[in-house]
XYZ file of C-alpha atoms in Angstrom:
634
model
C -52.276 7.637 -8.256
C -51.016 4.454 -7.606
C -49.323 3.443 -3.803
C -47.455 0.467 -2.435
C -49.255 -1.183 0.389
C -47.223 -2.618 3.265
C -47.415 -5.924 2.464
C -45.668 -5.317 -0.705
C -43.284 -3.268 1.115
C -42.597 -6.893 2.932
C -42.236 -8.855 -0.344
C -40.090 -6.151 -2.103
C -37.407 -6.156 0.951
C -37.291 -9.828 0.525
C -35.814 -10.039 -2.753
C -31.737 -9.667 -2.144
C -31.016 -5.821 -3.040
C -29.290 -6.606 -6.317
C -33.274 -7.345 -7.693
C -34.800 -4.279 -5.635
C -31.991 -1.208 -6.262
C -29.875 -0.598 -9.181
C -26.898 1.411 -8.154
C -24.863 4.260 -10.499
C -21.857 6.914 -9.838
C -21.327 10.134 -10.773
C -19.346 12.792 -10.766
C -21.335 16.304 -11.262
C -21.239 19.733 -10.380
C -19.026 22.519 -11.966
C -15.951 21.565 -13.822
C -13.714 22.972 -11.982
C -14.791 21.299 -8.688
C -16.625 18.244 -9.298
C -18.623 16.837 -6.600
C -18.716 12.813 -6.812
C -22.702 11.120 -5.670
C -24.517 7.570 -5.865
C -27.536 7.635 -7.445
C -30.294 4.764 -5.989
C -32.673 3.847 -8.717
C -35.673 1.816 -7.699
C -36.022 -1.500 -10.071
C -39.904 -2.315 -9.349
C -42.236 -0.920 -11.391
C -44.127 1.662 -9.083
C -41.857 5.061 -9.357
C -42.526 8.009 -7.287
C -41.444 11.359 -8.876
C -40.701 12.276 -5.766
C -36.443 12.694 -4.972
C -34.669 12.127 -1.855
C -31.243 13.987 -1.500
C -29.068 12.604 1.757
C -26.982 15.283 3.304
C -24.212 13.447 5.081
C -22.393 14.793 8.285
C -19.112 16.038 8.053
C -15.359 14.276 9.367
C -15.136 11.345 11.308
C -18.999 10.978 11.889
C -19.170 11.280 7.690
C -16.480 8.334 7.690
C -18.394 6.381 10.886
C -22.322 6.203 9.479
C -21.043 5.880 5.607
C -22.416 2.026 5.739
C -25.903 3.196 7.096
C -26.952 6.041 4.879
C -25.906 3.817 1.937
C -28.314 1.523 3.625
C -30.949 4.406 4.185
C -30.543 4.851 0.434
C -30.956 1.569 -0.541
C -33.768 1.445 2.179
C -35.717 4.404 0.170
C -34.557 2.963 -3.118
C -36.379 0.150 -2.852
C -39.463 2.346 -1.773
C -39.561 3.868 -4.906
C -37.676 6.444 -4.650
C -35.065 8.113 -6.771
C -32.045 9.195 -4.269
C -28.884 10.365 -4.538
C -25.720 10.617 -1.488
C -23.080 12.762 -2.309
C -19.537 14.579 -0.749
C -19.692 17.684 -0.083
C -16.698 19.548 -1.899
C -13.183 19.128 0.054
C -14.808 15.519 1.715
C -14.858 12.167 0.775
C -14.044 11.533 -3.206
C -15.123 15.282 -4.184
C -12.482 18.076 -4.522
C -11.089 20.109 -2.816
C -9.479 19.936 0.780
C -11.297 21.064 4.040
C -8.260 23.784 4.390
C -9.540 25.376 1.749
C -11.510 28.723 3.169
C -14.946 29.326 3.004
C -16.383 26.140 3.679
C -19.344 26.374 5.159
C -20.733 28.022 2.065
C -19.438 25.240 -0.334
C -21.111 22.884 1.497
C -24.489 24.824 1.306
C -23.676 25.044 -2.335
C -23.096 21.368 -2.678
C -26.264 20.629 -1.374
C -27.541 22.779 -4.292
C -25.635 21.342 -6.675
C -27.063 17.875 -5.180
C -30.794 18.976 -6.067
C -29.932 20.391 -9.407
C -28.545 17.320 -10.564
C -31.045 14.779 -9.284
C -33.601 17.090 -11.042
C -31.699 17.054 -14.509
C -30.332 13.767 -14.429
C -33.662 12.386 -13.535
C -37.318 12.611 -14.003
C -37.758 14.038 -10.053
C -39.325 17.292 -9.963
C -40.250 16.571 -6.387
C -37.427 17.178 -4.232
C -37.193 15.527 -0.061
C -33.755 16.414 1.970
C -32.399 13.849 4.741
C -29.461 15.121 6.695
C -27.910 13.383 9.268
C -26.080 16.029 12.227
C -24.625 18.936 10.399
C -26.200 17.556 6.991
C -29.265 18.079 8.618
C -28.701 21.922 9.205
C -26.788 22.181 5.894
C -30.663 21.062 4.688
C -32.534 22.733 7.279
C -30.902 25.978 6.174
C -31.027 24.947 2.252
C -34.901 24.405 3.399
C -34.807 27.741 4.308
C -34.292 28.965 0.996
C -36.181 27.572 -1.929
C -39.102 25.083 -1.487
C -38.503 21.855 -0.755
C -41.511 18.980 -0.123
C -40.307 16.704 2.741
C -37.548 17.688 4.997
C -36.025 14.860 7.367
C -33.733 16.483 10.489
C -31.544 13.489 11.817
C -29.705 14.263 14.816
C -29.504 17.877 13.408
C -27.276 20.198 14.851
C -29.398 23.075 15.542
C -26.548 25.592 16.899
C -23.567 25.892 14.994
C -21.535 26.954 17.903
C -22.308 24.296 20.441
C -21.510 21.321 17.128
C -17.794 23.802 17.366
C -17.710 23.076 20.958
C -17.574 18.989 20.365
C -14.975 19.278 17.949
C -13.039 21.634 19.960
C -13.955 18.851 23.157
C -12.461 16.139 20.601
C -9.339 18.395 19.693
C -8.288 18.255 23.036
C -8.763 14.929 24.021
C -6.819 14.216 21.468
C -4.090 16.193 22.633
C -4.558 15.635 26.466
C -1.216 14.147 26.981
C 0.511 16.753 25.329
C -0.789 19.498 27.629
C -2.037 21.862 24.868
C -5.197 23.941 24.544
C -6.833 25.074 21.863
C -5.486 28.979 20.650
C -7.855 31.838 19.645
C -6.811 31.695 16.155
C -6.520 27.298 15.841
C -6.968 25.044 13.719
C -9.418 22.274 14.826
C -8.267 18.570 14.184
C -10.876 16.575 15.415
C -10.560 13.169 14.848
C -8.205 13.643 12.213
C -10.008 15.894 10.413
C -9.064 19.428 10.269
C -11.789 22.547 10.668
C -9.694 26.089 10.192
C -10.604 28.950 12.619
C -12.609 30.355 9.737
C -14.880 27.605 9.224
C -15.472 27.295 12.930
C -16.444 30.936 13.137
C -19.254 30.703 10.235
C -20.111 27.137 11.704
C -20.247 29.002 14.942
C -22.848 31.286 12.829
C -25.614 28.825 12.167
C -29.150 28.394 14.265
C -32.025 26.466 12.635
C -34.259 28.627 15.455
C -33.217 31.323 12.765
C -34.105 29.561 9.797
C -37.625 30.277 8.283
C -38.585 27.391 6.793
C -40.049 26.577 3.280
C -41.415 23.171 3.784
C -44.803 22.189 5.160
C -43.954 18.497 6.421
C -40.720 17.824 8.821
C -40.030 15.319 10.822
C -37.311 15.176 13.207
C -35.310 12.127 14.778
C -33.898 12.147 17.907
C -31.705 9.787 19.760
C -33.494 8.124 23.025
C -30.823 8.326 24.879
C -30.019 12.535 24.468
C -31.952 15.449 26.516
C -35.283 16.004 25.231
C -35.050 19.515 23.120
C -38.374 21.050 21.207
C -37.043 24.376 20.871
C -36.854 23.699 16.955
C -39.738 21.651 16.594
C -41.744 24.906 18.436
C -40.285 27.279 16.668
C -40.717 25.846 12.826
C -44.480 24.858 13.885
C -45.158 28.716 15.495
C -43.921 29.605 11.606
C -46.576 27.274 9.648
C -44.278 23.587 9.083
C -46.001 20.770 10.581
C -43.475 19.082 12.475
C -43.385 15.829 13.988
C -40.852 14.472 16.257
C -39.740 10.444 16.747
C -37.202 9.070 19.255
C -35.000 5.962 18.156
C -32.528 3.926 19.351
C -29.099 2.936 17.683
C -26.936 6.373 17.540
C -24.341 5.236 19.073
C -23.876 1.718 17.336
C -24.030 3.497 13.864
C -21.575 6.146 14.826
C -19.234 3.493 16.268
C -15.773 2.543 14.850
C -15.817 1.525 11.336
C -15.689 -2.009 11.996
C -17.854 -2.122 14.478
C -20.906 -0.233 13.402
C -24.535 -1.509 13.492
C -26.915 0.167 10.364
C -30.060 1.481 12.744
C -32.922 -0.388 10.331
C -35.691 0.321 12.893
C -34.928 3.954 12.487
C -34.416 3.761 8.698
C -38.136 2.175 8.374
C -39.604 4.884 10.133
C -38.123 7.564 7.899
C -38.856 5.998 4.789
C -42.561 5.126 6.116
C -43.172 9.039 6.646
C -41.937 9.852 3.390
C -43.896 7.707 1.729
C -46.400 8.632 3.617
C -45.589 12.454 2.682
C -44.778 11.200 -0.294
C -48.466 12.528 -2.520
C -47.307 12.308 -6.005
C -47.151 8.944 -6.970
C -47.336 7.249 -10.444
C -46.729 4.208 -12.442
C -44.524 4.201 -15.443
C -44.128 2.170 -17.831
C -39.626 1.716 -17.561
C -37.509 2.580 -15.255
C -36.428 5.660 -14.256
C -33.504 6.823 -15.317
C -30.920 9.418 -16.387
C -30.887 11.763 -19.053
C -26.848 11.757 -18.626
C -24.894 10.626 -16.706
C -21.091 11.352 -15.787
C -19.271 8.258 -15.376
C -15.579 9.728 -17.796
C -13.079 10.682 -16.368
C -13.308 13.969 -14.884
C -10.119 16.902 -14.599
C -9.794 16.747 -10.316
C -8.576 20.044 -9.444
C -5.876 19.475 -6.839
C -3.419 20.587 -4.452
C -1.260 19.832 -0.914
C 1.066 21.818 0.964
C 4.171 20.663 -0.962
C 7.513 20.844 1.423
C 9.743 19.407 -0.941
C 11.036 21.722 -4.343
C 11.748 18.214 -6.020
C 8.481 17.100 -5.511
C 6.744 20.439 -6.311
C 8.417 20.332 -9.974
C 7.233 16.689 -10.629
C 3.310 17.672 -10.266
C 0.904 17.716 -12.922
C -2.659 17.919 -13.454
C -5.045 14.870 -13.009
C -7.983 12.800 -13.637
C -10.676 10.384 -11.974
C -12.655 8.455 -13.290
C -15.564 5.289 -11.972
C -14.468 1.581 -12.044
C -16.755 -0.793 -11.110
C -16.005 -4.580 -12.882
C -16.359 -8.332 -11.497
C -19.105 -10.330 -10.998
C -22.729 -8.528 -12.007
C -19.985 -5.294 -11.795
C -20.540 -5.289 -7.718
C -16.949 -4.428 -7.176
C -16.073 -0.152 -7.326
C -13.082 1.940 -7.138
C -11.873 5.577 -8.149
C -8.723 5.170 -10.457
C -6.628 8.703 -10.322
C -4.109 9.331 -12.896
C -2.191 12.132 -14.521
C -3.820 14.087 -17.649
C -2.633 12.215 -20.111
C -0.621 8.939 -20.820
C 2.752 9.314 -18.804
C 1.344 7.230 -16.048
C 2.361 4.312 -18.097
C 6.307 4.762 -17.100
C 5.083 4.049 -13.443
C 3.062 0.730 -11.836
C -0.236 1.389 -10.872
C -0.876 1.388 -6.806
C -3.928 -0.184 -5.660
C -5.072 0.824 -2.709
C -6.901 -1.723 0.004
C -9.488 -1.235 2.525
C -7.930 -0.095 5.588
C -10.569 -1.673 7.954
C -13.825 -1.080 7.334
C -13.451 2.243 6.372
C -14.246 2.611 2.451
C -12.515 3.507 -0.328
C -11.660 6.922 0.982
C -9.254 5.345 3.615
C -8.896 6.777 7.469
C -9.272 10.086 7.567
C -9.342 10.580 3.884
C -6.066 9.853 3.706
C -6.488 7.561 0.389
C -7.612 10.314 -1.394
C -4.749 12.032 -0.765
C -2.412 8.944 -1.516
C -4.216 8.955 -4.519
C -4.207 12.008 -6.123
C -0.828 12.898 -4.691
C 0.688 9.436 -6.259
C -1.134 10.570 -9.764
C 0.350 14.302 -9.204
C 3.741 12.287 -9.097
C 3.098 10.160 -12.131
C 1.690 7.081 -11.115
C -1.787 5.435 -11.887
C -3.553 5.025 -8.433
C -6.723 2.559 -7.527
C -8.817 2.865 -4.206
C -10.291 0.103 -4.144
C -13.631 -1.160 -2.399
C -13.509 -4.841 -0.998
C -16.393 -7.136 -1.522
C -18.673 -5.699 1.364
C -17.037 -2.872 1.713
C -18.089 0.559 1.584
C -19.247 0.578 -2.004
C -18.731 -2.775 -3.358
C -22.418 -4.443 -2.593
C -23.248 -7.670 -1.440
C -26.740 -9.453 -0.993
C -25.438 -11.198 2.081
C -25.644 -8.282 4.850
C -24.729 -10.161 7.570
C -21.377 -10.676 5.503
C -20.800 -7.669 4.817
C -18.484 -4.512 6.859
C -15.923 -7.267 7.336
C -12.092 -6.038 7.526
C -10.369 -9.089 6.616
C -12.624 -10.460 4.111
C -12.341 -13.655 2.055
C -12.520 -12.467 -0.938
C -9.556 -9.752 -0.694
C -7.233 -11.707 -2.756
C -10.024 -12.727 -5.740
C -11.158 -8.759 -5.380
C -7.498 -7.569 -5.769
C -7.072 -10.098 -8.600
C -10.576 -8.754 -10.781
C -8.673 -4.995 -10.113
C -5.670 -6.467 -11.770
C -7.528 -7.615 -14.681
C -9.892 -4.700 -15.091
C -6.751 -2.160 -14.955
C -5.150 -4.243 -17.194
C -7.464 -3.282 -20.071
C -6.159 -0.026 -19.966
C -2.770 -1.290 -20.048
C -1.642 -4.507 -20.793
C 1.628 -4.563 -19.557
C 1.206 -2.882 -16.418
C 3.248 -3.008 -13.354
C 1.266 -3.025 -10.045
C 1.912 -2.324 -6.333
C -0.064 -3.704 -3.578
C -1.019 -1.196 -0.904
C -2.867 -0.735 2.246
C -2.468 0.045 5.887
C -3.790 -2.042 8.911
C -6.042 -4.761 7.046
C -5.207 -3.722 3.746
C -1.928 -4.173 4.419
C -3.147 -7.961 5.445
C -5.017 -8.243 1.903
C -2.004 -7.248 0.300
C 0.460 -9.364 1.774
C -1.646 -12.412 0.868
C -2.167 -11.102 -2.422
C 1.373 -11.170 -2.533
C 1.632 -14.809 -1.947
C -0.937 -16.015 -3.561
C -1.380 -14.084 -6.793
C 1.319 -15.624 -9.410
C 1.004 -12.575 -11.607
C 4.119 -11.634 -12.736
C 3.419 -8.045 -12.672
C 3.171 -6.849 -9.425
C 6.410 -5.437 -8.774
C 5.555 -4.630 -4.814
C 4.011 -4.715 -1.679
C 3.287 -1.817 0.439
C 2.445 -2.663 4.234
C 1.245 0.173 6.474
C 1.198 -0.749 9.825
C -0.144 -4.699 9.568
C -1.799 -5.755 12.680
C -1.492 -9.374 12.099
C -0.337 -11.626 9.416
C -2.802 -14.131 9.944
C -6.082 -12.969 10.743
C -8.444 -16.121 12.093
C -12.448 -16.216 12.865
C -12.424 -14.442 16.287
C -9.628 -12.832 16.547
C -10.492 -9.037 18.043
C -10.919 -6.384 15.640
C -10.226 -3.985 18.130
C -6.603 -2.139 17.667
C -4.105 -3.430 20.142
C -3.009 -1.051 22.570
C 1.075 1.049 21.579
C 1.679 1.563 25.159
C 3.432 -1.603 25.378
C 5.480 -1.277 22.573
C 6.380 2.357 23.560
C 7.078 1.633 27.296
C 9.847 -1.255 26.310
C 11.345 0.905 23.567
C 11.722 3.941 26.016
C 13.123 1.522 28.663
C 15.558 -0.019 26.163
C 16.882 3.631 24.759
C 16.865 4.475 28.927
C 19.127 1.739 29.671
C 21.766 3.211 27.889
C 21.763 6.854 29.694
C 23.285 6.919 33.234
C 20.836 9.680 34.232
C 17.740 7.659 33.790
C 19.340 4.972 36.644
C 20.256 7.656 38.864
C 16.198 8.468 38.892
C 15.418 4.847 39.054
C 17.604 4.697 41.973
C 16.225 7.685 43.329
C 12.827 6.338 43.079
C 11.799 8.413 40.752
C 10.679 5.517 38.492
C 7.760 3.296 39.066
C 9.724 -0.528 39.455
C 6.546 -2.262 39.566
C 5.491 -0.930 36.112
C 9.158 -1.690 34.932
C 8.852 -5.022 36.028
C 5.160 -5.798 34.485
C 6.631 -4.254 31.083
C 9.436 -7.098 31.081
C 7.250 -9.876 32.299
C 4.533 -9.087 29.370
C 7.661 -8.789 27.224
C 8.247 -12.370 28.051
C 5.521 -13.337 27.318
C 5.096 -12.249 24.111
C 8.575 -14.157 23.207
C 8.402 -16.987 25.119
C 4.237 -16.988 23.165
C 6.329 -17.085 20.108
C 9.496 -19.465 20.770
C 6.427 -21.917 21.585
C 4.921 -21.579 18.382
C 8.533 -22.178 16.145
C 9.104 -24.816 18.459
C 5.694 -26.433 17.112
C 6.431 -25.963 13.742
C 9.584 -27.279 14.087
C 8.025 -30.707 15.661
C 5.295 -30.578 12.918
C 7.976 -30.200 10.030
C 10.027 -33.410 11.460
C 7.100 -36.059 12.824
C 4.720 -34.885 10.438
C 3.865 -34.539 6.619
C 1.600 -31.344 7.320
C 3.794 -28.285 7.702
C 2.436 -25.255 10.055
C 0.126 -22.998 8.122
C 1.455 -19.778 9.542
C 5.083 -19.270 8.700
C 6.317 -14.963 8.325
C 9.836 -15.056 7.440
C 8.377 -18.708 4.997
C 5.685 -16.073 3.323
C 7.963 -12.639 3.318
C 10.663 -15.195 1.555
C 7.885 -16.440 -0.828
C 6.929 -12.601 -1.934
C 10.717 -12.074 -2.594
C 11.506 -14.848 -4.492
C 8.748 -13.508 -6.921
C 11.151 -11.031 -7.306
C 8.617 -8.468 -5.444
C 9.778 -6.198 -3.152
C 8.309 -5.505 -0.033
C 8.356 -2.181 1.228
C 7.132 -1.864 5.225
C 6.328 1.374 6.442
C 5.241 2.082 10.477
C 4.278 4.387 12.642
C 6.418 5.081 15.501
C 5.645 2.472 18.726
C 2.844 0.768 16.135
C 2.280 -3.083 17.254
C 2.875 -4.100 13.707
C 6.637 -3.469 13.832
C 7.225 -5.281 16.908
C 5.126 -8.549 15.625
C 7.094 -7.982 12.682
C 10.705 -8.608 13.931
C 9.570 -10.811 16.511
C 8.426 -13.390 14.385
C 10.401 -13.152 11.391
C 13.349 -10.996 12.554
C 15.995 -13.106 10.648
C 14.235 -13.048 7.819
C 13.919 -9.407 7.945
C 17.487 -8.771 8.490
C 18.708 -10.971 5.569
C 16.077 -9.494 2.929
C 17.374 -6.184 3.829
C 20.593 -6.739 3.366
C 19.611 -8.314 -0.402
C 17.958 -5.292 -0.692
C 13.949 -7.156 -1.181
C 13.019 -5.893 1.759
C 12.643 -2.227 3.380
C 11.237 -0.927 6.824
C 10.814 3.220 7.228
C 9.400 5.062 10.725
C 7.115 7.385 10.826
C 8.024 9.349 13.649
C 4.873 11.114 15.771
C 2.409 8.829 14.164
C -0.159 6.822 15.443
C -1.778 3.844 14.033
C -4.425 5.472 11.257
C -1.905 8.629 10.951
C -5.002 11.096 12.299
C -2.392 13.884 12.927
C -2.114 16.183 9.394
C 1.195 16.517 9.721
C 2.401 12.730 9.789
C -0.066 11.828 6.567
C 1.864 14.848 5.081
C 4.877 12.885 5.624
C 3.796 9.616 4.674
C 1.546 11.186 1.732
C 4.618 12.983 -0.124
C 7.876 11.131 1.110
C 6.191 7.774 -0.386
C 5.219 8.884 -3.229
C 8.372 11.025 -4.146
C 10.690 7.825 -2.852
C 8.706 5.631 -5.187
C 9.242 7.414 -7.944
C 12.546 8.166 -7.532
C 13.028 4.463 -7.187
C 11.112 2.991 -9.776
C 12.639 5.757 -12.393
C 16.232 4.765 -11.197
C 15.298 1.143 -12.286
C 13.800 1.661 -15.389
C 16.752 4.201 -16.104
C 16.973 7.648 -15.661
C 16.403 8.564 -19.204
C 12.607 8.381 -18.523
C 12.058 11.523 -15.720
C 11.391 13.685 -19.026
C 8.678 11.767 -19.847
C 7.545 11.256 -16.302
């Protein structure tokens, strides 16, 4: 048996993580829901047979610590182990919707599916669960039923009905202002994800205390910072499993916004230090590990939406998915969707940008549904990982989870000229919301490829991002307090109350003088460019209605859509208003509301709108261009 000391634990992390992990996706599972994984290969010589299966949480808190199990896998990777993160069906790039009933037992069943493929793709016979909050009872319970040799519990949730009481807690936050509570029979949206009454009453169902385990070694890892609970920890030992508990700091960092998350690598060590120290069947081999096969074609991706529109329900079809990973040493990845067959080649490909740091799947999944509703429509669809980003791996961590990276426009290029293989005379479209809508834009001016046909900005934040600018999203309440003042000034009942007093003057009068402001911020800064233009050779750098006539004259058009009271609109016509107004008219240029939206569209109902009005106006437009005579083959 032959076992890594720590010292060359120490030299192995120092080598940059292209030379210590080697990195492969897959689609697996049944054929008629395919589940989509990473597999982490080690690339040192020392193997352990020994593989580690990472049960991810579900919603927002899947979304949030993303970036640090793909660390925790790399992390265990580099170990020696064989590991492999998945989706559970109806999450993240698997099938399948979380409407869809009876989920609670397709996510135990995608945790089975998980172990049967790392044991047939793969020379693992030895099998070790991680699950972080409800992945952690999803494997505590899949523990439960067939023998498995090292179980990690992060941050499990131990009963099912207190996890339903959070979301319900979120739910209503959420909906605080509207003065609504939570019916017997409800839907949960938490944090723009949606749990059905059904799947909160079998969540509601679950206790580890109940579970009987089959594992001998667990450990458990517990936030410092949370009330000290051994219930489970006494009842699994009082049942034979020899449990051991650690506390750790970082929960909150990792679970933070997207953007602002920190990967908890203190906490990561110690889990992959007690699996390798559980670890007891070790060996050396003479290659790498690898897999018998692997599922990297495109795969059928069974799919639906709640269609509201007849027109749109006759233009669906089936589709596909299948991997793309190209540029340098292949370290950039996507998911391309497209319909069965070849008549996505009437329509331009969309390519969809990070929005933030969230990856590929896009806030709230809703760039999965972009996707595969834009294929179901006819139109080749990319979501695309950034350089650092989600799934697109960089040596230089400290670089990396960076919204508005450099690299966007380079990155957007290489996607251009790996689709292109495919089809050489493809049109594209340029599309993101919050920073991807940023990366697009300058894609749009800087990328001289004749072929992009559009731009497609979702709520921009700014045009011109800079080194220390806040990535924090700017507050609406602005934006909605001087619209509903402007639409107020214009009814004579809404003076009456002012004169009545029952309007707050104070906050009326702090609302105009931060209006100011803001235009008096930005009559300063054309007045500079002005002065630079005339006394100096050096133009300003930052120039909208310059850049949005730049796009045009590529004969692009630039399509704007925003949710209702979003910044983005406001900065939009404030600094390039005339600009606006005259592309309109020419017919470049187009602006649409979303009306009861916010910035990342959590509600279901306003990425329903935004989901199947786009992608039925785009095709309707881009058919009416290339002539009408196409929609049969379409």
């Amino acid at each position: 048996m032959n076992t890594i000391t720590p010292a060359a634990h120490e030299q192995c992390d120092a080598l940059p993580l292209s030379a210590r992990v080697r990195h492969e996706a897959t689609f697996f599972g049944p054929n008629d829901a395919p589940l989509f994984g990473w597999f982490h290969f080690p690339k040192q010589v020392t193997q352990h047979v020994t593989g580690i299966v990472i049960c991810p949480p579900i919603g927002h808190e899947y979304v949030h610590s993303h970036r640090s199990l793909r660390h925790l896998a790399d992390h265990l990777a580099s170990l020696g182990f064989v590991t492999l993160r998945f989706d559970y069906h109806g999450s993240g790039d698997s099938s399948g919707l979380n409407q869809d009933p009876q989920r609670v037992d397709a996510w135990l069943e995608s945790v089975r599916q998980a172990i049967i493929a790392i044991k047939s793709q793969t020379n693992c016979q030895h099998i070790g669960l991680v699950g972080l909050r409800l992945g952690a009872t999803f494997a505590g319970i899949i523990a439960g039923e067939q023998h498995i040799d090292s179980l990690v519990l992060w941050e499990p949730c131990i009963q099912g009905r207190r996890y339903v009481r959070e979301l319900k807690a979120l739910h209503l936050t959420a909906t605080a202002h509207d003065g609504k509570s939570i019916g017997e029979n409800e839907d949960i949206e938490s944090a723009g994800f949606i749990i059905t009454n059904e799947t909160a009453q079998a969540l509601g169902r679950l206790n580890l205390k109940k579970v009987t385990p089959l594992v001998k070694d667990v450990l458990i890892c517990r936030r410092d910072d949370a009330v000290d609970d051994t219930g489970l920890d006494d009842a699994w030992t009082a049942l034979g499993s020899s449990v051991k508990q650690i506390r750790y700091t970082g929960y909150a960092d990792m679970m933070a916004e997207t953007h602002f998350t920190v990967v908890p690598d203190a906490v990561i060590q110690q889990i992959g230090d007690w699996l390798l120290g559980n670890c007891k069947q070790a060996r050396k081999v003479s290659e790498q590990v690898g897999v018998d096969r692997m599922s990297t074609q495109a795969v059928a991706m069974p799919y639906r939406e709640y269609i509201h529109y007849e027109e749109q329900a006759e233009a669906l079809r089936p589709i596909q998915e299948y991997i793309l990973q190209f540029g340098e040493q292949q370290h950039l990845f996507g998911i391309v969707s497209q319909p069965d067959g070849n008549v996505w080649q009437q329509l331009p490909t969309v390519i969809l940008l990070n929005s933030g740091s969230v990856h590929h799947i896009g806030p709230h999944r809703l760039y999965v549904f972009l996707a595969r509703h834009f294929a179901q429509m006819g139109f080749r669809c990319l979501r695309l990982d950034l350089s650092g980003l989600g799934d697109s791996y960089i040596d230089d961590v400290v670089h990396e989870n960076h919204p508005y990276t450099p690299t966007a426009t380079k990155d957007t290029n290489a996607a251009i000229s790996a689709l292109k293989h495919e089809q050489p005379d493809a049109k594209f479209v340029l599309m993101g919301l919050c920073s991807g809508a940023y990366a697009a834009f300058h894609a749009g001016i800087d990328i001289k490829d004749e072929q992009i046909s559009e731009c497609l900005l979702i709520n921009p934040l700014t045009f011109y991002w800079k080194e220390g600018m806040s990535l924090a999203i700017p507050s609406e309440v602005h934006y909605r307090q001087w619209n509903d003042y402007m639409a107020s000034m214009r009814k004579w009942d809404k003076w009456l109350k002012l004169f009545r007093g029952g309007v707050s003057v104070v906050e009326i009068i702090r609302t105009i003088a931060e209006r100011m402001g803001i235009l008096v911020s930005v009559k300063l800064k054309n007045l500079k460019k002005i002065f630079q233009s005339k006394h100096s050779s050096k133009k300003g750098q930052h120039d909208l209605a310059a850049d949005l006539q730049t796009i045009a004259n590529t004969g692009r058009k630039i399509r704007f859509i925003f949710s209702e009271n979003d910044p983005g609109y406001d900065l939009l016509l404030t600094n390039a208003g005339g600009a606006v107004k005259r592309l309109e008219k020419q017919g470049r240029l187009s602006i649409e509301i979303v009306s009861r939206a916010d910035h990342t569209f959590s509600k279901n109902a306003a990425r329903q709108v935004v989901m199947q009005h786009l992608a039925y106006q785009m095709r309707e437009d881009y058919l009416r261009k290339n002539g009408r005579n196409q929609t049969d083959e379409c």
